[in-house]
Amino acid sequence: MKLYNWQFAPNCRRVRMFVLEKGLDLPSIEEVIGSGLRLLPQYIETWPHAMVPMLELDDGTRIGEAMAICRYFEDEFPDPNLMGRDGREKGTIEMWERRAYDECMIGTAEVFRNSHPEFVDRGIPGTTAKVPQIPALIERGKGRVARYYQKMQDQLRENRFVAGNRFSVADITTLCAIDFARAVDMSIPSDCPDVARWHTEISARSSAARSV
Amino acid sequence: MKLYNWQFAPNCRRVRMFVLEKGLDLPSIEEVIGSGLRLLPQYIETWPHAMVPMLELDDGTRIGEAMAICRYFEDEFPDPNLMGRDGREKGTIEMWERRAYDECMIGTAEVFRNSHPEFVDRGIPGTTAKVPQIPALIERGKGRVARYYQKMQDQLRENRFVAGNRFSVADITTLCAIDFARAVDMSIPSDCPDVARWHTEISARSSAARSV
C-alpha cells in the first residue's frame, strides 16, 4: 500500500490523521510535489485526475479523494469507529464533515489558489488546463470562512466535538480545514471562544501533531 | 420522517432517486421554495444552514447534505447495496461520487448561480448574506463540466456504470449532475458516445423518471 502525498496539502493531512487515529502506522508515502508547487509530471501521467491524496493498494486499485480513502480504512479497520455506528450517527457525522469541506476547506482554497503567485493560471486543482485565477473569489472565500467560524461557534458552544459528544472524522476535516485557514491568515476570531477551546483540545491529540 | 425539498434542485433529486432505488416510498415531502426561487423564511429560521435537502427523523434528528441523508438510508435499508460492500468498493464508489459532485455538480452550479437573474447577490447557497455573482465563474464552470464529460467518456468506455460493473450511488449523483448541466445548456458532447449510452440506460430506470 502506498499513499501519494503532498505534505502541505490539507486534504492529504486528513488521510494521515485518520490513519493515525486508527492506531495504524502511516502507509509508505511517496511525495509527488515538485518545483513551483506543481505535481510531478510523471505522477499526472499515471493519474490523470491530477490530485492528491491517492492511495494505491497492493492489488493495484487506486483510490483518490480524501474521504473515499478514509472510507476504505474505516471498513478495513473498524476500531475505533470514526464515521458513525448507526444510520443516525453516520448521517450526522457526514453532514458536519461535508460542511467543513464545502465551507471551510473550499472557502480557504478559493482564497489560496486565486491569490498565490505560484497558482497563476491554476485556479482549480485536478487539471493541467489553464484556469485563470479569479480575484473576486478571494473576498468570497473569506466570507465563507468567516460564516463557517460563526456556525461552528454555535455548534461547539453546545457540543464538545464537531458532530456531538465523541470524536469523529468530522473533527479531522474541521481541524485540517481550520489549520489551512489559519495558514492563510484567517485565524479563529476572538468572538468564537468555543472554536478556540475545541481547537486546543483537538490539536493536543497525537494524531494532530504527527500528521502535520 | 419528512424530507424538506426543492423539487428542481439536483441535490434533492439525488436523495429522492436513492430512496426509490432502495425500493422505498418517498418520505413525506415538504416543499420549502417560495417566490423568486428563494427558500421560505420560516424554513431558514428553523434550519439556519439554509439548504435543501434536509431529512427530519421522527425523533427530531435533522440531517442535511444529500450524501449524508443517503448514508442514513444505506444503513437503515442495506438492500440493495448502493454504496459498496467492502472497503475497496466503498472507496471506489465514493471517489466517483465525489468527482460527480465536485466537478459536474459544482461546475454547473457555478454557471447557474452566477448567471441567473434570480440569483443576483446570492452567488452561493447556504447563507442569507449578500454574496455577489462573479461572472468569471460562468466560464470556469463551463470548463469544469467540459473536462468532466471527457473524463467520464474515458471511464464509461471501459465500464458499464460510473464506478465499475454495477449500479451505485455514483450513478445517481452523476445522472443528477449531468441532467442539471443539460438543463443549463451543457449537453453531453457528441464526442462522448459512451456517456450518452450510459445516460440512456440510467434514464430508463424507474427511479430516474420518478425522481424528477
CSV table of C-alpha atoms in Angstrom, one decimal:
chain,number,residue,atom,x,y,z
A,1,MET,CA,0.0,0.0,0.0
A,2,LYS,CA,1.3,3.4,-0.9
A,3,LEU,CA,0.0,7.0,-0.3
A,4,TYR,CA,0.7,9.6,-2.9
A,5,ASN,CA,1.1,12.7,-0.9
A,6,TRP,CA,1.8,16.4,-0.8
A,7,GLN,CA,2.8,17.0,2.8
A,8,PHE,CA,1.4,20.6,3.0
A,9,ALA,CA,-1.9,19.8,1.3
A,10,PRO,CA,-4.7,19.8,3.9
A,11,ASN,CA,-6.6,17.0,2.0
A,12,CYS,CA,-3.6,14.8,2.4
A,13,ARG,CA,-3.4,15.6,6.1
A,14,ARG,CA,-7.0,14.5,6.6
A,15,VAL,CA,-6.0,11.0,5.5
A,16,ARG,CA,-2.8,10.9,7.5
A,17,MET,CA,-4.6,12.0,10.7
A,18,PHE,CA,-7.4,9.5,10.0
A,19,VAL,CA,-4.9,6.6,9.7
A,20,LEU,CA,-3.1,7.7,12.9
A,21,GLU,CA,-6.4,7.9,14.8
A,22,LYS,CA,-7.0,4.3,13.8
A,23,GLY,CA,-3.8,3.4,15.6
A,24,LEU,CA,-2.1,2.4,12.4
A,25,ASP,CA,1.3,3.2,11.0
A,26,LEU,CA,1.2,5.6,8.1
A,27,PRO,CA,1.5,3.7,4.8
A,28,SER,CA,4.5,4.1,2.7
A,29,ILE,CA,4.4,7.7,1.4
A,30,GLU,CA,5.5,9.0,-1.9
A,31,GLU,CA,5.8,12.8,-2.1
A,32,VAL,CA,4.7,13.9,-5.6
A,33,ILE,CA,5.1,17.6,-5.4
A,34,GLY,CA,7.9,19.3,-7.4
A,35,SER,CA,9.1,22.8,-8.0
A,36,GLY,CA,6.7,25.6,-8.2
A,37,LEU,CA,4.2,23.7,-6.0
A,38,ARG,CA,3.3,21.5,-9.0
A,39,LEU,CA,2.5,17.8,-9.1
A,40,LEU,CA,5.3,15.9,-10.7
A,41,PRO,CA,4.6,15.3,-14.5
A,42,GLN,CA,5.2,11.5,-14.1
A,43,TYR,CA,2.5,11.4,-11.4
A,44,ILE,CA,-0.1,13.1,-13.5
A,45,GLU,CA,0.8,10.9,-16.4
A,46,THR,CA,-0.2,7.8,-14.5
A,47,TRP,CA,-3.0,9.5,-12.5
A,48,PRO,CA,-4.7,12.0,-14.9
A,49,HIS,CA,-7.1,13.1,-12.1
A,50,ALA,CA,-4.0,15.1,-11.1
A,51,MET,CA,-4.9,15.3,-7.4
A,52,VAL,CA,-3.5,14.2,-4.1
A,53,PRO,CA,-4.0,12.2,-1.9
A,54,MET,CA,-4.2,8.9,-3.8
A,55,LEU,CA,-4.0,5.5,-2.2
A,56,GLU,CA,-2.6,2.6,-4.2
A,57,LEU,CA,-3.5,-0.8,-2.8
A,58,ASP,CA,-1.3,-3.9,-3.3
A,59,ASP,CA,-3.7,-5.3,-5.8
A,60,GLY,CA,-3.2,-2.1,-7.9
A,61,THR,CA,-6.6,-0.5,-7.0
A,62,ARG,CA,-6.2,3.3,-6.8
A,63,ILE,CA,-8.5,5.4,-4.7
A,64,GLY,CA,-8.5,9.2,-4.9
A,65,GLU,CA,-10.4,11.8,-2.8
A,66,ALA,CA,-9.6,12.0,0.9
A,67,MET,CA,-12.9,10.8,2.3
A,68,ALA,CA,-13.0,7.9,-0.1
A,69,ILE,CA,-9.6,6.8,1.2
A,70,CYS,CA,-10.8,7.2,4.8
A,71,ARG,CA,-13.9,5.2,4.0
A,72,TYR,CA,-11.6,2.4,2.8
A,73,PHE,CA,-9.7,2.5,6.1
A,74,GLU,CA,-12.9,2.7,8.1
A,75,ASP,CA,-14.1,-0.5,6.5
A,76,GLU,CA,-10.8,-2.4,6.8
A,77,PHE,CA,-10.0,-1.2,10.4
A,78,PRO,CA,-13.4,-0.6,12.1
A,79,ASP,CA,-11.9,0.3,15.5
A,80,PRO,CA,-12.0,2.9,16.8
A,81,ASN,CA,-15.1,3.9,14.8
A,82,LEU,CA,-14.7,7.4,13.2
A,83,MET,CA,-17.6,7.5,10.8
A,84,GLY,CA,-20.6,6.5,12.9
A,85,ARG,CA,-22.1,3.3,14.3
A,86,ASP,CA,-25.7,3.6,13.1
A,87,GLY,CA,-27.6,5.4,10.4
A,88,ARG,CA,-28.4,8.4,12.5
A,89,GLU,CA,-24.8,8.9,13.6
A,90,LYS,CA,-23.4,8.2,10.2
A,91,GLY,CA,-25.6,10.8,8.7
A,92,THR,CA,-24.9,13.4,11.4
A,93,ILE,CA,-21.1,12.9,11.1
A,94,GLU,CA,-21.1,13.1,7.3
A,95,MET,CA,-23.2,16.2,7.4
A,96,TRP,CA,-20.7,18.1,9.5
A,97,GLU,CA,-17.8,16.6,7.7
A,98,ARG,CA,-19.2,17.8,4.4
A,99,ARG,CA,-19.8,21.3,5.8
A,100,ALA,CA,-16.2,21.5,7.0
A,101,TYR,CA,-15.1,20.6,3.5
A,102,ASP,CA,-17.5,22.6,1.4
A,103,GLU,CA,-17.5,25.8,3.5
A,104,CYS,CA,-14.1,26.0,5.3
A,105,MET,CA,-11.8,23.9,3.1
A,106,ILE,CA,-13.2,25.1,-0.2
A,107,GLY,CA,-13.6,28.7,1.1
A,108,THR,CA,-9.9,28.7,2.1
A,109,ALA,CA,-8.8,27.1,-1.2
A,110,GLU,CA,-10.6,29.9,-3.1
A,111,VAL,CA,-8.6,32.4,-1.2
A,112,PHE,CA,-5.3,30.5,-1.5
A,113,ARG,CA,-5.4,29.4,-5.1
A,114,ASN,CA,-6.8,32.7,-6.5
A,115,SER,CA,-4.2,34.8,-4.8
A,116,HIS,CA,-1.0,32.8,-4.6
A,117,PRO,CA,1.6,33.7,-7.2
A,118,GLU,CA,2.5,30.1,-7.8
A,119,PHE,CA,-1.1,29.4,-8.9
A,120,VAL,CA,-1.4,31.9,-11.7
A,121,ASP,CA,-3.5,30.1,-14.4
A,122,ARG,CA,-4.1,27.2,-11.9
A,123,GLY,CA,-7.2,28.4,-10.3
A,124,ILE,CA,-8.5,24.9,-9.5
A,125,PRO,CA,-6.8,21.6,-8.9
A,126,GLY,CA,-7.3,18.4,-10.9
A,127,THR,CA,-6.5,19.6,-14.3
A,128,THR,CA,-3.5,20.7,-16.4
A,129,ALA,CA,-5.7,23.0,-18.4
A,130,LYS,CA,-5.1,26.7,-18.0
A,131,VAL,CA,-7.7,28.1,-15.5
A,132,PRO,CA,-7.1,31.8,-14.7
A,133,GLN,CA,-7.3,33.0,-11.1
A,134,ILE,CA,-10.4,35.0,-10.3
A,135,PRO,CA,-9.5,37.7,-7.8
A,136,ALA,CA,-13.2,38.2,-6.8
A,137,LEU,CA,-13.0,34.7,-5.2
A,138,ILE,CA,-10.6,35.9,-2.6
A,139,GLU,CA,-13.3,38.0,-1.0
A,140,ARG,CA,-16.0,35.4,-1.5
A,141,GLY,CA,-13.8,32.7,0.1
A,142,LYS,CA,-13.0,34.9,3.1
A,143,GLY,CA,-16.7,35.4,3.7
A,144,ARG,CA,-17.4,31.7,3.5
A,145,VAL,CA,-14.7,31.0,6.1
A,146,ALA,CA,-15.9,33.8,8.4
A,147,ARG,CA,-19.5,32.5,8.3
A,148,TYR,CA,-18.2,29.0,8.9
A,149,TYR,CA,-16.4,30.1,12.1
A,150,GLN,CA,-19.7,31.6,13.4
A,151,LYS,CA,-21.6,28.4,12.6
A,152,MET,CA,-19.0,26.3,14.4
A,153,GLN,CA,-19.1,28.6,17.4
A,154,ASP,CA,-22.9,27.9,17.6
A,155,GLN,CA,-22.3,24.2,17.3
A,156,LEU,CA,-19.3,23.9,19.6
A,157,ARG,CA,-21.0,26.0,22.3
A,158,GLU,CA,-23.4,23.1,22.7
A,159,ASN,CA,-21.1,20.2,21.8
A,160,ARG,CA,-17.7,19.0,22.8
A,161,PHE,CA,-16.9,17.7,19.4
A,162,VAL,CA,-18.0,18.8,15.9
A,163,ALA,CA,-20.6,16.1,15.4
A,164,GLY,CA,-21.7,15.8,19.0
A,165,ASN,CA,-20.3,14.1,22.1
A,166,ARG,CA,-17.5,12.0,20.6
A,167,PHE,CA,-14.5,12.4,18.3
A,168,SER,CA,-15.1,11.6,14.7
A,169,VAL,CA,-13.9,12.2,11.1
A,170,ALA,CA,-15.8,15.5,11.2
A,171,ASP,CA,-13.3,16.7,13.8
A,172,ILE,CA,-10.4,15.7,11.5
A,173,THR,CA,-11.7,17.5,8.4
A,174,THR,CA,-12.6,20.6,10.5
A,175,LEU,CA,-9.1,20.7,12.1
A,176,CYS,CA,-7.4,20.3,8.8
A,177,ALA,CA,-9.6,23.0,7.2
A,178,ILE,CA,-9.2,25.4,10.0
A,179,ASP,CA,-5.4,25.0,10.2
A,180,PHE,CA,-5.4,25.6,6.4
A,181,ALA,CA,-7.4,28.8,7.0
A,182,ARG,CA,-5.1,29.9,9.8
A,183,ALA,CA,-2.1,29.3,7.5
A,184,VAL,CA,-3.5,31.8,5.0
A,185,ASP,CA,-4.2,34.4,7.7
A,186,MET,CA,-7.8,33.6,8.6
A,187,SER,CA,-7.4,32.9,12.3
A,188,ILE,CA,-10.1,31.8,14.7
A,189,PRO,CA,-12.0,35.0,15.5
A,190,SER,CA,-12.0,36.3,19.1
A,191,ASP,CA,-15.8,36.0,19.3
A,192,CYS,CA,-15.6,32.2,18.7
A,193,PRO,CA,-14.2,31.1,22.1
A,194,ASP,CA,-15.7,27.6,21.8
A,195,VAL,CA,-14.0,27.1,18.4
A,196,ALA,CA,-10.7,28.1,20.1
A,197,ARG,CA,-11.4,25.7,23.1
A,198,TRP,CA,-12.2,22.9,20.7
A,199,HIS,CA,-9.1,23.7,18.5
A,200,THR,CA,-6.8,23.5,21.6
A,201,GLU,CA,-8.2,20.1,22.6
A,202,ILE,CA,-8.1,18.5,19.1
A,203,SER,CA,-4.6,19.9,18.4
A,204,ALA,CA,-3.3,18.2,21.6
A,205,ARG,CA,-4.1,14.7,20.1
A,206,SER,CA,-1.0,12.9,19.0
A,207,SER,CA,-2.6,12.4,15.5
A,208,ALA,CA,-2.8,16.1,15.0
A,209,ALA,CA,0.8,16.8,15.7
A,210,ARG,CA,2.1,13.7,13.9
A,211,SER,CA,0.0,14.4,10.8
A,212,VAL,CA,1.5,17.8,10.1
B,1,MET,CA,-39.9,11.2,8.7
B,2,LYS,CA,-40.1,14.2,6.5
B,3,LEU,CA,-37.9,15.4,3.6
B,4,TYR,CA,-37.6,19.2,3.1
B,5,ASN,CA,-37.3,19.6,-0.6
B,6,TRP,CA,-37.0,21.8,-3.6
B,7,GLN,CA,-38.2,19.7,-6.5
B,8,PHE,CA,-36.0,21.3,-9.1
B,9,ALA,CA,-32.8,21.2,-7.0
B,10,PRO,CA,-30.4,18.4,-8.2
B,11,ASN,CA,-29.2,17.7,-4.7
B,12,CYS,CA,-32.8,16.9,-3.6
B,13,ARG,CA,-33.2,14.7,-6.6
B,14,ARG,CA,-30.1,12.7,-5.5
B,15,VAL,CA,-31.9,11.8,-2.3
B,16,ARG,CA,-35.3,11.0,-3.9
B,17,MET,CA,-33.7,8.8,-6.6
B,18,PHE,CA,-31.6,7.0,-3.9
B,19,VAL,CA,-34.7,6.3,-1.8
B,20,LEU,CA,-36.6,5.0,-4.9
B,21,GLU,CA,-33.6,2.7,-5.8
B,22,LYS,CA,-33.9,1.2,-2.3
B,23,GLY,CA,-37.5,0.2,-3.2
B,24,LEU,CA,-38.9,2.5,-0.6
B,25,ASP,CA,-41.7,5.0,-0.9
B,26,LEU,CA,-40.6,8.6,-0.8
B,27,PRO,CA,-41.0,10.1,2.7
B,28,SER,CA,-43.5,12.8,3.3
B,29,ILE,CA,-42.2,15.8,1.4
B,30,GLU,CA,-42.4,19.4,2.3
B,31,GLU,CA,-41.6,21.9,-0.5
B,32,VAL,CA,-39.8,24.8,1.0
B,33,ILE,CA,-39.2,27.0,-2.0
B,34,GLY,CA,-41.1,30.3,-2.4
B,35,SER,CA,-41.2,33.1,-4.9
B,36,GLY,CA,-38.1,34.2,-6.6
B,37,LEU,CA,-36.5,30.8,-6.2
B,38,ARG,CA,-35.9,31.5,-2.5
B,39,LEU,CA,-36.2,29.2,0.4
B,40,LEU,CA,-39.1,30.1,2.7
B,41,PRO,CA,-38.1,32.4,5.6
B,42,GLN,CA,-39.8,30.1,8.1
B,43,TYR,CA,-37.6,27.2,6.9
B,44,ILE,CA,-34.4,29.2,7.2
B,45,GLU,CA,-35.4,30.3,10.7
B,46,THR,CA,-35.6,26.7,11.9
B,47,TRP,CA,-32.7,25.5,9.7
B,48,PRO,CA,-30.1,28.2,9.5
B,49,HIS,CA,-27.9,26.1,7.3
B,50,ALA,CA,-30.4,27.3,4.7
B,51,MET,CA,-30.0,24.4,2.3
B,52,VAL,CA,-32.1,21.6,0.9
B,53,PRO,CA,-32.4,18.7,1.1
B,54,MET,CA,-32.9,18.1,4.8
B,55,LEU,CA,-34.3,15.0,6.4
B,56,GLU,CA,-36.1,15.2,9.7
B,57,LEU,CA,-36.5,11.9,11.6
B,58,ASP,CA,-39.3,11.1,13.9
B,59,ASP,CA,-37.1,11.6,17.0
B,60,GLY,CA,-36.4,15.1,15.8
B,61,THR,CA,-32.9,14.5,14.4
B,62,ARG,CA,-32.2,16.6,11.4
B,63,ILE,CA,-29.7,15.6,8.7
B,64,GLY,CA,-28.6,17.9,5.9
B,65,GLU,CA,-26.4,17.3,2.9
B,66,ALA,CA,-27.6,14.9,0.2
B,67,MET,CA,-25.0,12.2,0.7
B,68,ALA,CA,-25.3,12.3,4.5
B,69,ILE,CA,-29.0,11.6,4.1
B,70,CYS,CA,-28.3,8.8,1.6
B,71,ARG,CA,-25.8,7.3,4.1
B,72,TYR,CA,-28.6,7.2,6.7
B,73,PHE,CA,-30.8,5.3,4.3
B,74,GLU,CA,-28.0,3.0,3.3
B,75,ASP,CA,-27.5,2.0,6.9
B,76,GLU,CA,-31.2,1.6,7.7
B,77,PHE,CA,-32.1,-0.2,4.5
B,78,PRO,CA,-28.9,-2.1,3.3
B,79,ASP,CA,-30.5,-3.8,0.3
B,80,PRO,CA,-29.9,-3.2,-2.5
B,81,ASN,CA,-26.4,-2.0,-1.6
B,82,LEU,CA,-25.7,1.3,-3.3
B,83,MET,CA,-22.5,2.4,-1.5
B,84,GLY,CA,-20.2,-0.6,-1.6
B,85,ARG,CA,-19.9,-3.9,0.1
B,86,ASP,CA,-16.2,-3.8,1.2
B,87,GLY,CA,-13.6,-1.2,1.7
B,88,ARG,CA,-12.2,-1.4,-1.8
B,89,GLU,CA,-15.7,-0.9,-3.4
B,90,LYS,CA,-16.8,1.7,-0.9
B,91,GLY,CA,-13.7,3.8,-1.6
B,92,THR,CA,-14.1,3.4,-5.3
B,93,ILE,CA,-17.7,4.4,-5.3
B,94,GLU,CA,-17.2,7.3,-3.1
B,95,MET,CA,-14.3,8.6,-5.2
B,96,TRP,CA,-16.5,8.7,-8.3
B,97,GLU,CA,-19.4,10.1,-6.4
B,98,ARG,CA,-17.3,12.9,-5.1
B,99,ARG,CA,-16.0,13.7,-8.6
B,100,ALA,CA,-19.5,13.9,-10.0
B,101,TYR,CA,-20.3,16.3,-7.2
B,102,ASP,CA,-17.1,18.4,-7.2
B,103,GLU,CA,-16.6,18.6,-10.9
B,104,CYS,CA,-20.0,18.4,-12.6
B,105,MET,CA,-22.5,19.5,-10.0
B,106,ILE,CA,-20.4,22.3,-8.6
B,107,GLY,CA,-19.2,23.3,-12.1
B,108,THR,CA,-22.8,23.6,-13.3
B,109,ALA,CA,-23.8,25.4,-10.1
B,110,GLU,CA,-21.1,28.0,-10.8
B,111,VAL,CA,-22.6,28.6,-14.2
B,112,PHE,CA,-26.2,28.6,-12.9
B,113,ARG,CA,-25.9,30.8,-9.8
B,114,ASN,CA,-23.5,33.3,-11.3
B,115,SER,CA,-25.7,34.0,-14.3
B,116,HIS,CA,-29.3,33.5,-13.3
B,117,PRO,CA,-31.1,36.8,-12.7
B,118,GLU,CA,-32.9,35.4,-9.7
B,119,PHE,CA,-29.6,34.8,-8.0
B,120,VAL,CA,-28.2,38.3,-8.1
B,121,ASP,CA,-26.3,38.7,-4.8
B,122,ARG,CA,-26.9,35.0,-4.0
B,123,GLY,CA,-23.8,33.6,-5.6
B,124,ILE,CA,-23.6,30.6,-3.2
B,125,PRO,CA,-26.2,28.7,-1.3
B,126,GLY,CA,-26.4,28.2,2.5
B,127,THR,CA,-26.4,31.8,3.6
B,128,THR,CA,-28.7,34.8,3.7
B,129,ALA,CA,-25.6,37.1,3.4
B,130,LYS,CA,-25.3,39.1,0.3
B,131,VAL,CA,-22.8,37.2,-2.0
B,132,PRO,CA,-22.3,39.0,-5.4
B,133,GLN,CA,-22.4,36.9,-8.5
B,134,ILE,CA,-19.0,36.5,-10.2
B,135,PRO,CA,-19.4,36.4,-13.9
B,136,ALA,CA,-15.9,34.9,-14.5
B,137,LEU,CA,-17.2,31.7,-12.8
B,138,ILE,CA,-19.5,31.1,-15.7
B,139,GLU,CA,-16.6,30.4,-18.0
B,140,ARG,CA,-14.7,28.5,-15.3
B,141,GLY,CA,-17.7,26.3,-14.6
B,142,LYS,CA,-18.3,25.5,-18.2
B,143,GLY,CA,-14.7,24.4,-18.4
B,144,ARG,CA,-15.1,22.1,-15.4
B,145,VAL,CA,-18.1,20.5,-16.9
B,146,ALA,CA,-16.5,20.1,-20.3
B,147,ARG,CA,-13.5,18.3,-18.7
B,148,TYR,CA,-15.8,16.2,-16.6
B,149,TYR,CA,-17.6,14.9,-19.7
B,150,GLN,CA,-14.2,13.9,-21.2
B,151,LYS,CA,-13.2,12.1,-18.1
B,152,MET,CA,-16.4,10.2,-17.9
B,153,GLN,CA,-16.1,9.3,-21.6
B,154,ASP,CA,-12.8,7.6,-20.7
B,155,GLN,CA,-14.4,5.9,-17.7
B,156,LEU,CA,-17.5,4.8,-19.4
B,157,ARG,CA,-15.7,3.5,-22.4
B,158,GLU,CA,-14.3,0.8,-20.2
B,159,ASN,CA,-17.1,0.4,-17.6
B,160,ARG,CA,-20.9,-0.1,-17.9
B,161,PHE,CA,-21.5,2.0,-14.8
B,162,VAL,CA,-19.7,5.0,-13.3
B,163,ALA,CA,-17.9,3.1,-10.5
B,164,GLY,CA,-17.5,-0.2,-12.4
B,165,ASN,CA,-19.7,-3.1,-13.2
B,166,ARG,CA,-22.7,-2.4,-11.1
B,167,PHE,CA,-25.1,0.4,-10.4
B,168,SER,CA,-24.3,2.5,-7.4
B,169,VAL,CA,-24.8,5.9,-5.8
B,170,ALA,CA,-22.1,7.2,-8.1
B,171,ASP,CA,-24.5,6.7,-11.0
B,172,ILE,CA,-27.2,8.6,-9.1
B,173,THR,CA,-25.1,11.7,-8.4
B,174,THR,CA,-23.7,11.6,-12.0
B,175,LEU,CA,-27.1,11.5,-13.5
B,176,CYS,CA,-28.5,14.3,-11.4
B,177,ALA,CA,-25.4,16.4,-12.1
B,178,ILE,CA,-25.5,15.8,-15.8
B,179,ASP,CA,-29.2,16.4,-16.1
B,180,PHE,CA,-28.6,19.7,-14.2
B,181,ALA,CA,-25.8,20.5,-16.7
B,182,ARG,CA,-28.1,19.7,-19.6
B,183,ALA,CA,-30.8,22.0,-18.1
B,184,VAL,CA,-28.4,24.9,-18.3
B,185,ASP,CA,-27.4,24.1,-21.9
B,186,MET,CA,-24.3,22.0,-21.4
B,187,SER,CA,-25.4,18.9,-23.2
B,188,ILE,CA,-23.5,15.7,-23.5
B,189,PRO,CA,-20.9,16.4,-26.2
B,190,SER,CA,-21.0,14.4,-29.4
B,191,ASP,CA,-17.5,13.1,-28.8
B,192,CYS,CA,-18.7,11.3,-25.6
B,193,PRO,CA,-20.8,8.4,-27.1
B,194,ASP,CA,-20.3,6.3,-24.0
B,195,VAL,CA,-21.6,9.0,-21.7
B,196,ALA,CA,-24.7,9.2,-24.0
B,197,ARG,CA,-25.1,5.4,-23.9
B,198,TRP,CA,-24.8,5.3,-20.1
B,199,HIS,CA,-27.2,8.3,-19.8
B,200,THR,CA,-29.8,6.5,-21.9
B,201,GLU,CA,-29.5,3.4,-19.8
B,202,ILE,CA,-29.7,5.1,-16.4
B,203,SER,CA,-32.5,7.4,-17.5
B,204,ALA,CA,-34.6,4.4,-18.3
B,205,ARG,CA,-34.6,3.2,-14.7
B,206,SER,CA,-37.9,4.0,-13.0
B,207,SER,CA,-36.1,5.8,-10.2
B,208,ALA,CA,-34.8,8.3,-12.7
B,209,ALA,CA,-38.2,9.2,-14.1
B,210,ARG,CA,-40.0,9.1,-10.8
B,211,SER,CA,-37.4,11.3,-9.1
B,212,VAL,CA,-37.7,14.2,-11.5
